[in-house]
Coordinates of C-alpha atoms in Angstrom, one line a residue:
Chain A
M746 CA 69.2 82.6 103.1
A747 CA 67.9 83.2 99.6
K748 CA 69.6 81.6 96.5
L749 CA 70.4 83.3 93.2
D750 CA 68.1 82.7 90.3
R751 CA 69.0 79.2 88.9
R752 CA 69.1 80.7 85.3
V753 CA 72.4 82.3 86.3
V754 CA 74.0 78.9 85.9
S755 CA 73.3 79.1 82.2
V756 CA 74.8 82.6 82.0
W757 CA 78.0 81.4 83.7
R758 CA 78.1 78.4 81.5
W759 CA 77.9 80.6 78.3
T760 CA 80.5 83.0 79.8
T761 CA 82.8 80.1 80.4
V762 CA 82.2 78.6 77.0
L763 CA 82.8 81.9 75.2
G764 CA 85.9 82.7 77.2
G765 CA 87.3 79.1 76.7
A766 CA 86.5 79.3 72.9
A767 CA 88.5 82.6 72.6
A768 CA 91.3 81.1 74.6
A769 CA 91.3 78.0 72.4
V770 CA 91.5 80.1 69.2
V771 CA 94.5 82.1 70.7
T772 CA 96.2 78.9 71.8
A773 CA 95.6 77.3 68.3
G774 CA 97.2 80.4 66.7
V775 CA 100.2 80.4 68.9
G776 CA 100.6 76.7 68.8
W777 CA 100.4 76.6 65.0
A778 CA 102.8 79.5 64.6
T779 CA 105.4 78.0 66.9
L780 CA 105.1 74.2 66.7
H781 CA 103.5 73.2 63.4
Q782 CA 106.9 73.0 61.6
F783 CA 108.1 70.4 64.2
T784 CA 105.0 68.3 65.0
K785 CA 101.4 67.9 64.2
L786 CA 100.7 67.5 67.9
W787 CA 100.2 71.3 68.2
I788 CA 96.5 70.6 67.7
L789 CA 96.5 69.1 71.2
L790 CA 97.0 72.5 72.8
P791 CA 93.6 74.0 71.8
A792 CA 92.1 70.6 72.3
V793 CA 93.2 70.5 75.9
V794 CA 91.9 74.1 76.4
L795 CA 88.5 73.1 74.9
L796 CA 88.4 70.0 77.1
G797 CA 89.2 72.1 80.2
T798 CA 86.5 74.6 79.2
A799 CA 83.9 71.9 78.7
L800 CA 84.7 70.4 82.1
A801 CA 84.7 73.9 83.8
A802 CA 81.4 74.8 82.1
W803 CA 79.8 71.5 83.1
R804 CA 80.9 71.3 86.8
G805 CA 81.9 74.9 87.7
P806 CA 78.7 77.0 87.5
P807 CA 76.4 74.6 89.5
A808 CA 79.1 74.4 92.2
V809 CA 79.4 78.1 92.4
W810 CA 75.6 78.5 92.4
S811 CA 75.1 76.0 95.3
H812 CA 77.6 78.0 97.4
W813 CA 75.9 81.4 96.7
S814 CA 73.3 82.7 99.1
Y815 CA 72.2 86.1 100.4
E816 CA 69.8 87.5 103.1
L817 CA 68.3 90.8 103.7
A818 CA 68.6 90.6 107.5
D819 CA 67.1 93.1 110.0
D820 CA 70.3 95.2 110.2
A821 CA 72.5 94.3 107.3
L822 CA 72.8 92.6 103.9
E823 CA 74.6 89.3 104.2
L824 CA 76.2 87.5 101.2
S825 CA 77.9 84.2 101.3
H826 CA 79.8 82.7 98.3
G827 CA 82.9 80.9 97.1
V828 CA 83.7 77.2 96.5
W829 CA 87.4 77.1 97.4
F830 CA 87.8 80.6 98.9
Q831 CA 84.7 81.1 100.9
E832 CA 83.6 84.7 101.8
H833 CA 80.8 85.9 104.0
S834 CA 80.2 89.7 103.6
V835 CA 78.1 91.8 105.8
V836 CA 77.0 95.3 104.8
P837 CA 75.0 97.3 107.4
W838 CA 72.0 99.1 105.9
S839 CA 73.3 102.4 107.3
R840 CA 76.4 102.1 105.1
V841 CA 74.6 101.8 101.8
Q842 CA 75.5 104.7 99.5
H843 CA 73.8 103.6 96.3
V844 CA 72.5 100.6 94.4
D845 CA 73.3 99.8 90.8
I846 CA 71.4 97.4 88.5
S847 CA 73.2 96.3 85.3
H848 CA 72.2 93.8 82.6
G849 CA 74.8 92.3 80.3
P850 CA 73.8 90.8 76.9
L851 CA 73.7 87.3 78.4
D852 CA 71.8 88.6 81.4
R853 CA 69.2 90.2 79.1
R854 CA 68.9 86.9 77.1
F855 CA 68.0 85.0 80.3
G856 CA 65.9 87.8 81.9
L857 CA 68.4 88.4 84.7
A858 CA 70.1 91.4 86.3
Q859 CA 73.2 92.1 88.5
L860 CA 72.7 94.1 91.6
K861 CA 75.6 96.0 93.2
I862 CA 75.5 97.7 96.5
H863 CA 78.0 100.5 97.0
T864 CA 79.4 101.8 100.3
A865 CA 82.1 104.5 101.0
S866 CA 84.7 101.7 100.8
A867 CA 85.9 100.4 97.4
K868 CA 86.8 97.1 99.1
T869 CA 83.1 96.3 99.9
N870 CA 82.2 93.2 97.9
A871 CA 78.4 93.2 97.7
K872 CA 77.2 92.1 94.3
L873 CA 74.3 89.8 93.5
P874 CA 75.3 88.4 90.1
G875 CA 72.1 86.8 89.0
V876 CA 68.6 87.8 90.1
D877 CA 65.4 88.0 88.1
A878 CA 65.2 91.5 86.4
A879 CA 61.9 92.3 88.1
E880 CA 63.1 91.0 91.5
A881 CA 66.3 93.1 91.1
E882 CA 64.2 96.3 91.0
R883 CA 62.2 95.2 94.0
L884 CA 65.3 94.4 95.9
R885 CA 66.8 97.8 95.0
L886 CA 63.8 99.6 96.4
D887 CA 63.7 97.4 99.5
I888 CA 67.5 98.0 100.2
L889 CA 67.0 101.8 99.8
E890 CA 64.0 101.7 102.1
R891 CA 66.0 99.8 104.7
Y892 CA 68.7 102.4 104.4
R893 CA 66.2 105.2 104.9
Q894 CA 64.9 103.5 108.1
T895 CA 68.4 103.8 109.6
L896 CA 68.4 107.6 109.2
P897 CA 67.6 109.7 112.2
A898 CA 64.0 110.8 112.3
G899 CA 63.4 114.3 110.9
Chain B
M1169 CA 90.9 146.0 94.6
S1170 CA 92.0 144.9 98.0
D1171 CA 91.3 141.5 99.5
T1172 CA 88.9 143.0 102.1
E1173 CA 86.9 144.7 99.3
N1174 CA 86.6 141.3 97.6
C1175 CA 84.8 139.8 100.5
D1176 CA 81.1 139.7 100.0
R1177 CA 79.3 139.7 103.4
D1178 CA 75.9 141.1 102.4
A1179 CA 73.8 138.1 103.0
P1180 CA 73.9 136.4 106.4
G1181 CA 75.5 133.0 106.2
A1182 CA 76.6 133.7 102.6
V1183 CA 80.1 134.8 103.3
G1184 CA 82.1 134.6 100.0
L1185 CA 85.3 135.4 98.3
A1186 CA 85.1 137.2 94.9
P1187 CA 86.7 135.5 91.9
R1188 CA 90.5 135.8 91.9
R1189 CA 93.5 134.5 90.1
L1190 CA 96.5 132.6 91.4
H1191 CA 99.7 134.5 92.3
P1192 CA 101.5 135.9 89.2
A1193 CA 104.4 133.7 90.1
S1194 CA 102.2 130.7 89.3
P1195 CA 103.2 130.4 85.6
F1196 CA 106.9 130.6 86.5
I1197 CA 106.5 127.8 89.1
G1198 CA 104.7 125.8 86.4
L1199 CA 107.6 126.5 84.0
I1200 CA 110.1 125.2 86.5
F1201 CA 108.0 122.0 86.9
Q1202 CA 107.8 121.6 83.1
A1203 CA 111.5 122.4 82.7
R1204 CA 112.3 119.4 84.9
Q1205 CA 110.1 117.2 82.7
Y1206 CA 111.4 118.4 79.4
A1207 CA 115.1 119.0 80.4
I1208 CA 116.4 115.7 79.2
P1209 CA 114.6 115.6 75.8
L1210 CA 115.6 119.2 75.2
V1211 CA 119.2 118.7 76.0
A1212 CA 119.2 115.6 73.8
T1213 CA 117.7 117.6 71.0
F1214 CA 120.3 120.3 71.4
F1215 CA 123.2 117.9 71.2
L1216 CA 121.9 115.4 68.7
G1217 CA 119.9 117.5 66.3
R1218 CA 121.6 120.9 66.0
D1219 CA 122.2 120.3 62.3
S1220 CA 118.5 119.6 61.7
E1221 CA 116.3 122.7 61.3
I1222 CA 113.2 121.0 62.5
Q1223 CA 114.9 119.8 65.7
S1224 CA 116.4 123.2 66.2
L1225 CA 112.9 124.6 65.8
I1226 CA 111.6 122.2 68.4
F1227 CA 114.4 123.1 70.8
L1228 CA 113.6 126.8 70.5
G1229 CA 109.8 126.6 69.9
L1230 CA 108.9 124.0 72.6
P1231 CA 109.8 126.3 75.6
V1232 CA 108.0 129.2 74.0
V1233 CA 104.8 127.1 73.5
I1234 CA 105.1 125.7 77.1
A1235 CA 105.6 129.2 78.5
L1236 CA 102.6 130.5 76.5
L1237 CA 100.4 127.6 77.7
Q1238 CA 101.5 128.3 81.3
Y1239 CA 100.5 131.9 81.0
L1240 CA 97.2 131.1 79.4
G1241 CA 96.5 128.5 82.0
W1242 CA 97.2 131.1 84.7
R1243 CA 94.9 133.6 83.0
R1244 CA 92.0 131.1 82.7
F1245 CA 92.3 129.8 86.3
E1246 CA 89.9 131.5 88.7
Y1247 CA 88.7 130.4 92.2
R1248 CA 86.1 131.9 94.4
I1249 CA 83.9 131.1 97.4
E1250 CA 80.2 131.3 96.7
G1251 CA 77.1 129.8 98.2
G1252 CA 79.1 127.8 100.8
A1253 CA 81.3 126.2 98.1
L1254 CA 84.8 126.6 96.9
I1255 CA 84.5 126.9 93.1
V1256 CA 87.3 126.6 90.6
D1257 CA 87.1 127.4 86.8
K1258 CA 90.1 126.5 84.7
G1259 CA 91.3 125.2 81.4
V1260 CA 92.7 126.7 78.2
L1261 CA 91.1 124.5 75.5
N1262 CA 88.8 122.4 77.7
R1263 CA 87.1 124.4 80.4
H1264 CA 86.6 122.7 83.8
H1265 CA 84.3 123.8 86.6
R1266 CA 84.6 122.3 90.0
E1267 CA 82.7 123.0 93.2
I1268 CA 83.4 121.6 96.7
P1269 CA 81.0 122.4 99.5
I1270 CA 83.1 123.9 102.3
D1271 CA 81.6 121.7 104.9
R1272 CA 83.0 118.7 103.1
V1273 CA 86.6 119.9 103.1
H1274 CA 88.5 117.9 105.7
H1275 CA 92.1 118.0 104.6
I1276 CA 94.1 121.1 103.7
E1277 CA 97.8 120.8 103.0
E1278 CA 100.1 123.8 102.5
I1279 CA 103.4 123.0 100.7
A1280 CA 106.3 125.4 100.2
K1281 CA 108.9 123.8 97.9
L1282 CA 112.1 125.5 97.1
Q1283 CA 110.7 127.2 94.1
H1284 CA 107.8 128.5 96.1
R1285 CA 110.1 129.9 98.8
V1286 CA 112.0 131.8 96.1
F1287 CA 108.8 133.6 95.1
G1288 CA 107.5 133.8 98.7
V1289 CA 104.3 131.8 97.8
V1290 CA 102.8 128.5 98.8
N1291 CA 100.9 125.6 97.2
L1292 CA 97.5 124.9 98.8
K1293 CA 95.9 121.4 98.3
I1294 CA 92.3 120.9 99.3
D1295 CA 90.6 117.5 99.7
S1296 CA 87.0 116.5 100.5
G1297 CA 87.5 112.7 100.2
G1298 CA 86.1 112.6 96.7
G1299 CA 88.2 109.5 95.9
E1300 CA 90.6 111.0 93.5
S1301 CA 94.3 110.0 93.5
G1302 CA 95.5 113.6 94.0
A1303 CA 94.1 116.6 95.7
E1304 CA 90.7 117.6 94.4
I1305 CA 91.7 121.3 94.2
D1306 CA 95.3 122.3 93.8
L1307 CA 96.0 126.0 94.1
D1308 CA 99.6 126.5 93.0
A1309 CA 100.6 129.2 93.9
L1310 CA 99.1 131.7 96.4
S1311 CA 100.7 134.4 98.4
K1312 CA 101.1 133.4 102.1
S1313 CA 98.5 136.0 103.2
E1314 CA 96.0 134.8 100.6
A1315 CA 96.6 131.2 101.6
A1316 CA 96.0 132.0 105.2
R1317 CA 92.8 133.9 104.3
L1318 CA 91.5 131.1 102.1
R1319 CA 92.2 128.5 104.8
A1320 CA 90.4 130.6 107.3
F1321 CA 87.3 130.6 105.1
L1322 CA 87.6 126.8 104.6
E1323 CA 88.0 126.2 108.3
G1324 CA 84.8 128.1 109.0
R1325 CA 86.4 131.2 110.6
P1326 CA 86.3 133.8 107.9
D1327 CA 86.6 136.6 110.4
A1328 CA 89.8 135.3 112.0
P1329 CA 92.2 134.6 109.2
G1330 CA 95.6 133.5 110.4
P1331 CA 98.4 131.2 109.6
I1332 CA 97.8 127.5 109.7
I1333 CA 100.3 127.0 112.5
R1334 CA 100.5 130.1 114.6
A1335 CA 103.7 131.2 116.2
A1336 CA 102.4 131.1 119.7
P1337 CA 99.2 129.2 119.6
D1338 CA 96.8 129.3 122.5
A1339 CA 94.1 126.8 121.5
E1340 CA 96.6 124.4 119.8
R1341 CA 98.4 122.0 122.0
P1342 CA 101.7 120.6 120.8
V1343 CA 101.4 116.9 121.0
L1344 CA 104.7 115.9 119.5
S1345 CA 107.9 117.5 118.1
I1346 CA 110.8 115.5 116.7
G1347 CA 114.4 116.8 116.7
P1348 CA 117.0 116.2 113.9
L1349 CA 118.8 113.5 115.8
Q1350 CA 115.6 111.5 116.2
L1351 CA 114.9 111.9 112.5
V1352 CA 118.4 110.5 111.7
V1353 CA 117.5 107.5 113.8
A1354 CA 114.1 107.3 112.0
G1355 CA 115.9 107.2 108.7
L1356 CA 118.5 104.6 109.8
T1357 CA 115.9 102.3 111.3
N1358 CA 113.3 102.5 108.5
V1359 CA 115.3 100.7 105.9
P1360 CA 113.7 97.2 105.7
F1361 CA 116.0 94.2 105.9
A1362 CA 115.1 93.1 102.4
A1363 CA 115.9 96.6 101.0
T1364 CA 119.3 96.6 102.7
I1365 CA 120.1 93.2 101.2
A1366 CA 118.9 94.5 97.8
L1367 CA 121.1 97.6 98.2
L1368 CA 124.1 95.5 99.1
A1369 CA 123.5 93.2 96.1
S1370 CA 123.2 96.3 93.9
V1371 CA 126.5 97.6 95.2
L1372 CA 128.2 94.2 94.6
Q1373 CA 126.7 94.1 91.1
L1374 CA 128.0 97.6 90.5
A1375 CA 131.4 96.6 91.7
D1376 CA 131.3 93.8 89.2
E1377 CA 130.7 96.3 86.4
V1378 CA 133.5 98.6 87.4
S1379 CA 136.8 98.1 85.6
E1380 CA 139.3 95.9 87.4
D1381 CA 142.0 98.5 87.1
F1382 CA 139.8 101.0 89.0
I1383 CA 139.2 98.6 91.8
V1384 CA 142.9 97.7 92.1
A1385 CA 143.7 101.4 92.2
V1386 CA 141.2 102.0 95.0
V1387 CA 142.4 98.9 96.9
E1388 CA 146.0 100.0 96.6
R1389 CA 145.2 103.3 98.2
V1390 CA 143.7 101.6 101.2
P1391 CA 146.4 100.4 103.5
L1392 CA 145.9 96.7 104.3
T1393 CA 145.9 97.2 108.0
V1394 CA 143.3 97.1 110.7
A1395 CA 143.1 100.9 110.6
G1396 CA 142.6 100.8 106.9
L1397 CA 139.8 98.2 107.1
A1398 CA 138.2 100.1 109.9
G1399 CA 138.4 103.3 107.9
S1400 CA 136.8 101.7 104.9
L1401 CA 134.0 100.3 107.0
L1402 CA 133.5 103.7 108.6
T1403 CA 133.3 105.4 105.2
V1404 CA 130.6 102.9 104.1
A1405 CA 128.7 103.5 107.4
L1406 CA 129.0 107.3 107.0
V1407 CA 127.6 107.1 103.4
Y1408 CA 124.7 104.9 104.7
V1409 CA 124.0 107.4 107.6
A1410 CA 124.2 110.3 105.2
F1411 CA 121.7 108.8 102.7
A1412 CA 119.2 107.2 105.2
G1413 CA 119.4 109.9 107.8
G1414 CA 119.7 112.8 105.4
A1415 CA 116.6 111.8 103.5
S1416 CA 114.6 111.5 106.7
V1417 CA 115.8 114.9 107.9
L1418 CA 115.1 116.6 104.6
S1419 CA 111.5 115.4 104.5
N1420 CA 110.6 115.7 108.2
Y1421 CA 112.8 118.5 109.6
G1422 CA 111.0 120.6 112.2
F1423 CA 108.3 118.0 112.6
V1424 CA 105.5 119.3 114.9
L1425 CA 102.1 117.7 115.5
Q1426 CA 99.5 119.8 117.2
R1427 CA 96.0 119.3 118.3
D1428 CA 93.3 121.9 118.0
G1429 CA 89.9 120.7 118.9
N1430 CA 88.9 118.2 116.3
E1431 CA 91.8 119.0 114.1
V1432 CA 95.3 117.7 114.0
R1433 CA 97.9 120.0 112.4
V1434 CA 101.3 118.8 111.2
Q1435 CA 104.2 120.8 109.8
K1436 CA 107.5 119.3 108.5
G1437 CA 110.1 119.5 105.8
L1438 CA 113.4 121.3 105.2
L1439 CA 113.4 122.1 101.5
D1440 CA 109.8 121.2 100.9
R1441 CA 107.9 122.6 103.8
R1442 CA 104.5 121.0 104.4
R1443 CA 101.7 122.1 106.7
S1444 CA 98.6 119.8 106.9
V1445 CA 95.3 120.1 108.7
V1446 CA 93.2 117.0 109.1
D1447 CA 89.8 116.7 110.7
L1448 CA 90.2 113.9 113.3
R1449 CA 86.5 112.9 112.7
K1450 CA 87.7 111.8 109.3
L1451 CA 90.5 109.6 110.7
T1452 CA 89.8 106.0 109.7
V1453 CA 92.9 104.0 110.7
I1454 CA 96.1 104.5 112.7
R1455 CA 98.8 102.1 111.7
I1456 CA 101.8 101.7 114.0
D1457 CA 104.8 100.3 112.2
E1458 CA 107.8 98.6 113.8
T1459 CA 110.7 97.4 111.8
I1460 CA 113.0 94.8 113.4
M1461 CA 115.6 97.5 114.2
R1462 CA 112.9 99.7 115.7
R1463 CA 111.6 96.9 117.9
A1464 CA 115.1 96.4 119.3
L1465 CA 115.3 100.1 120.1
R1466 CA 111.7 100.3 121.4
L1467 CA 110.7 102.7 118.7
C1468 CA 107.9 102.8 116.1
S1469 CA 106.3 105.1 113.6
F1470 CA 102.6 106.1 112.8
R1471 CA 100.7 106.4 109.6
L1472 CA 97.3 108.1 109.6
Q1473 CA 94.7 106.9 107.1
T1474 CA 91.9 109.3 106.5
I1475 CA 88.8 109.5 104.3
S1476 CA 90.7 111.7 102.0
G1477 CA 91.3 110.2 98.5
G1478 CA 94.4 112.3 98.1
G1479 CA 97.9 111.6 99.5
G1480 CA 100.3 108.9 99.2
P1481 CA 100.2 105.4 97.8
F1482 CA 97.3 103.0 98.6
G1483 CA 95.0 106.0 99.2
V1484 CA 96.7 106.7 102.5
S1485 CA 97.1 110.2 103.7
T1486 CA 100.6 111.6 103.7
L1487 CA 100.2 112.2 107.4
S1488 CA 102.7 110.2 109.4
V1489 CA 104.8 110.4 112.5
P1490 CA 108.3 109.3 111.4
I1491 CA 109.5 108.1 114.8
L1492 CA 108.2 107.7 118.3
G1493 CA 109.3 106.0 121.5
D1494 CA 107.2 103.0 122.7
S1495 CA 106.5 104.8 125.9
E1496 CA 104.8 107.7 124.0
V1497 CA 102.5 105.5 121.9
D1498 CA 99.6 105.6 124.4
R1499 CA 99.9 109.4 124.8
V1500 CA 99.8 110.1 121.1
V1501 CA 97.0 107.6 120.4
A1502 CA 95.0 109.3 123.2
E1503 CA 95.3 112.5 121.2
L1504 CA 94.4 111.0 117.8
M1505 CA 91.9 108.3 118.8
P1506 CA 91.0 108.8 122.4
V1507 CA 88.8 105.7 122.8
A1508 CA 91.7 103.4 121.8
A1509 CA 94.1 104.5 124.6
P1510 CA 95.7 102.9 126.4
L1511 CA 96.2 100.1 124.0
P1512 CA 95.0 96.8 125.5
T1513 CA 97.1 93.6 125.6
L1514 CA 96.3 91.7 122.4
E1515 CA 94.9 88.2 122.3
V1516 CA 97.2 85.5 121.1
H1517 CA 96.0 83.6 118.0
P1518 CA 95.3 79.9 118.2
P1519 CA 98.2 77.3 117.8
A1520 CA 96.7 76.3 114.4
A1521 CA 97.8 79.8 113.1
R1522 CA 101.4 79.0 114.1
R1523 CA 101.2 75.6 112.3
R1524 CA 99.8 77.3 109.2
I1525 CA 102.5 80.0 109.1
Y1526 CA 105.3 77.4 109.6
V1527 CA 103.9 75.3 106.8
R1528 CA 103.7 78.2 104.4
R1529 CA 107.2 79.6 105.2
L1530 CA 108.9 76.2 105.3
F1531 CA 107.2 75.2 102.0
I1532 CA 108.7 78.4 100.3
G1533 CA 112.0 77.6 102.1
L1534 CA 112.0 74.1 100.8
V1535 CA 111.3 75.2 97.2
L1536 CA 114.5 77.3 97.4
A1537 CA 116.6 74.9 99.6
V1538 CA 116.1 71.6 97.8
P1539 CA 117.6 72.7 94.4
I1540 CA 120.4 74.5 96.2
G1541 CA 121.2 71.5 98.4
W1542 CA 121.0 69.1 95.5
F1543 CA 123.0 70.9 92.8
W1544 CA 125.7 72.5 94.9
R1545 CA 126.4 69.8 97.5
P1546 CA 128.2 69.6 99.8
A1547 CA 128.3 73.3 100.5
G1548 CA 124.8 73.7 99.1
V1549 CA 123.5 71.4 101.9
L1550 CA 124.7 73.8 104.5
V1551 CA 123.1 76.8 102.7
A1552 CA 119.9 74.8 102.4
V1553 CA 119.8 74.0 106.1
L1554 CA 120.5 77.7 106.9
L1555 CA 117.6 78.7 104.6
L1556 CA 115.2 76.4 106.3
V1557 CA 116.3 77.6 109.8
L1558 CA 115.8 81.2 108.6
A1559 CA 112.3 80.3 107.2
A1560 CA 111.4 78.7 110.6
C1561 CA 112.7 81.9 112.5
R1562 CA 110.6 84.1 110.2
A1563 CA 107.6 81.9 110.8
E1564 CA 108.0 82.2 114.5
V1565 CA 108.4 86.0 114.3
A1566 CA 105.3 86.2 112.0
Y1567 CA 103.2 84.1 114.4
R1568 CA 104.3 86.2 117.5
A1569 CA 103.3 89.3 115.6
L1570 CA 99.7 88.1 115.2
G1571 CA 97.2 89.5 117.7
H1572 CA 93.9 91.3 118.0
G1573 CA 91.8 93.0 120.6
T1574 CA 89.0 95.5 121.2
R1575 CA 88.5 98.4 123.5
D1576 CA 85.0 100.1 123.5
S1577 CA 84.4 100.8 119.8
V1578 CA 87.9 100.2 118.7
L1579 CA 89.3 97.2 116.8
I1580 CA 93.1 96.6 117.1
S1581 CA 94.8 94.1 114.9
R1582 CA 98.5 93.3 114.6
E1583 CA 100.3 91.3 111.9
G1584 CA 103.6 91.2 109.9
G1585 CA 107.0 89.7 110.1
L1586 CA 110.2 91.6 110.1
R1587 CA 108.1 94.7 109.7
R1588 CA 105.1 94.5 112.2
T1589 CA 102.0 96.7 111.8
T1590 CA 99.3 97.3 114.4
A1591 CA 96.2 98.8 112.9
L1592 CA 93.6 100.7 115.0
T1593 CA 90.1 101.5 113.7
T1594 CA 86.7 102.2 115.2
W1595 CA 83.6 100.2 114.4
P1596 CA 81.7 103.2 113.3
R1597 CA 84.2 103.5 110.5
A1598 CA 83.5 100.0 109.2
E1599 CA 81.6 100.2 105.9
S1600 CA 81.4 96.4 105.6
T1601 CA 83.1 93.3 106.9
R1602 CA 84.3 90.1 105.0
L1603 CA 85.0 86.8 106.6
R1604 CA 87.3 84.8 104.3
S1605 CA 88.7 81.3 104.5
S1606 CA 90.8 79.4 102.1
P1607 CA 90.6 75.5 102.0
L1608 CA 93.8 75.3 104.1
Q1609 CA 92.5 77.8 106.6
R1610 CA 89.2 75.8 106.9
W1611 CA 91.2 72.6 107.4
A1612 CA 93.1 74.3 110.2
G1613 CA 89.9 75.8 111.7
L1614 CA 91.0 79.4 110.9
A1615 CA 89.6 82.4 109.0
T1616 CA 90.5 86.1 108.2
L1617 CA 88.3 89.0 108.9
Y1618 CA 88.6 92.2 106.8
V1619 CA 87.0 95.4 108.1
D1620 CA 86.5 97.7 105.1
V1621 CA 87.0 101.4 105.8
P1622 CA 86.3 104.4 103.5
Q1623 CA 89.4 104.8 101.2
G1624 CA 92.6 102.9 101.6
R1625 CA 93.4 99.4 102.9
S1626 CA 91.1 97.4 105.0
V1627 CA 92.0 96.3 108.5
A1628 CA 92.6 92.5 108.7
V1629 CA 92.5 90.1 111.6
V1630 CA 94.5 87.2 110.1
D1631 CA 94.2 83.5 111.0
A1632 CA 91.9 83.6 114.0
D1633 CA 89.1 81.4 115.3
P1634 CA 86.1 81.9 112.9
A1635 CA 83.6 81.7 115.7
E1636 CA 85.4 84.5 117.5
L1637 CA 85.6 86.6 114.3
R1638 CA 81.8 86.2 113.8
E1639 CA 81.2 87.6 117.3
L1640 CA 83.7 90.4 116.6
R1641 CA 82.0 91.5 113.4
K1642 CA 78.7 91.8 115.1
L1643 CA 80.2 94.9 116.7
A1644 CA 80.4 96.5 113.2
I1645 CA 76.6 96.4 112.9
T1646 CA 75.6 97.1 116.5
R1647 CA 78.0 100.0 117.2

């Protein structure tokens, strides 16, 4: 089984930090508006959010990364992920409808891409969230080639 | 120009239908629909704002504007069959062009609501499984002959146009017809236990809101005798029967399910008459539902899930069989999904699944029971004990509902509690599979397998042995 690019840990850390910072700002605003007249301890609310964010950014992404793996097997794409709720998805090559490659701002900053494989079912969960940008393009072509090989000859 | 002259059959294989408009009744039917939507605001405007000139202008002007838009919408709506595709051009301000290849059409539904029947027209809905929430092409309204002609084109028999359900079909085999009495039973047994409790609670709440004088006046009229009490209960029962049974009869009256080759045809409805055609090759899941009342009466109902994006909630097609005897299940399944019949005996899930369900249900029961028992003792203790017994009973029912099995290329999975559902799907319909496990499931040595099908809900095998589920899902790849 192949692992995701290790740089995705940095992307997830930044995502967690940015999200946590936004939550801390909102918490600070709400805490100040509702509690500052009664106590100065309202400052603890955003502090707790920031502490939780720091902890999540430190421990979360490496744990998620270590549980992520994928394999382009002979007859299907297999993905395995999840720390608490573990999921193992299998998408037969014959079911691939199309493959999307997307790059968010953080992905671009770290030279990564996200690869999503679509089938006729909206419930299919087949997304590789952090692969090298060049590798993503190679994977896309490889997946489509494997799909073509499942088609009847002629 | 007549309909026949409109048919262009010059080029072989390029049978077409010249551009044409909807029936002239279409704008009137649209107006009726709009009138329902705007009725309350218009009435409110009339009563509240008759002194204001602007509001009077709205009251008079809005219907004129809506009528004008309906007329223009009708004028700008054209459909045709050309190059093997059904093409629709529409839109007053924004123009829309839509093409659906005829060979992709797999669900045609003909609806005749009350307003359609007044004008002698029908509403034709056409789906190709494009993933939209409604029908991809909605032709509202067409004359009956035009609808039959169009359906014939879409069904690939342009030379033999005919009604969707012929009066005396030769090729079509009636699979099932349901009488009014059975439909009443369907309505009465479809009310879930929780909904009944909620209804009773609502009635009690309403009674609380009603003035005391009124209740006293009603009670005084009912003689305090056994006959009076029995009469009151009978009245309540009759109202219940009228609502539950009446709704079922209205929506399913004259239910007939027919099989014609690879197509299944359904017609039903008293006020709103519906006629559907579904390509059985596009059938993804059959769900067999049994409420607790139906299990006691050895009855069930069917829901058919197709590739079509249109239809009811959860992307599920509106096709359903409202009621069916247990003894007829295998026969109807044999018609709809032959490889699944007769249904095999399902495998029992491991004892760990029972423990997990008990833990979950009893935990929820405890969360409710402990505060009740503590704050309202001593009577609360009795209620708390009853709640825990009820939770344990529900856990046992939920465990006994669990089961799964395979037959050739078919996966069968059953789950639920008071309402039990057995889902049937074929492995060739599996787009992907997901094996999921929560920390508690892993601790108990269990997992859940989801088989994802095109459109709609996945089929789930809940709380089974992970090793067995891994073997099971290999079938999704190899089949």
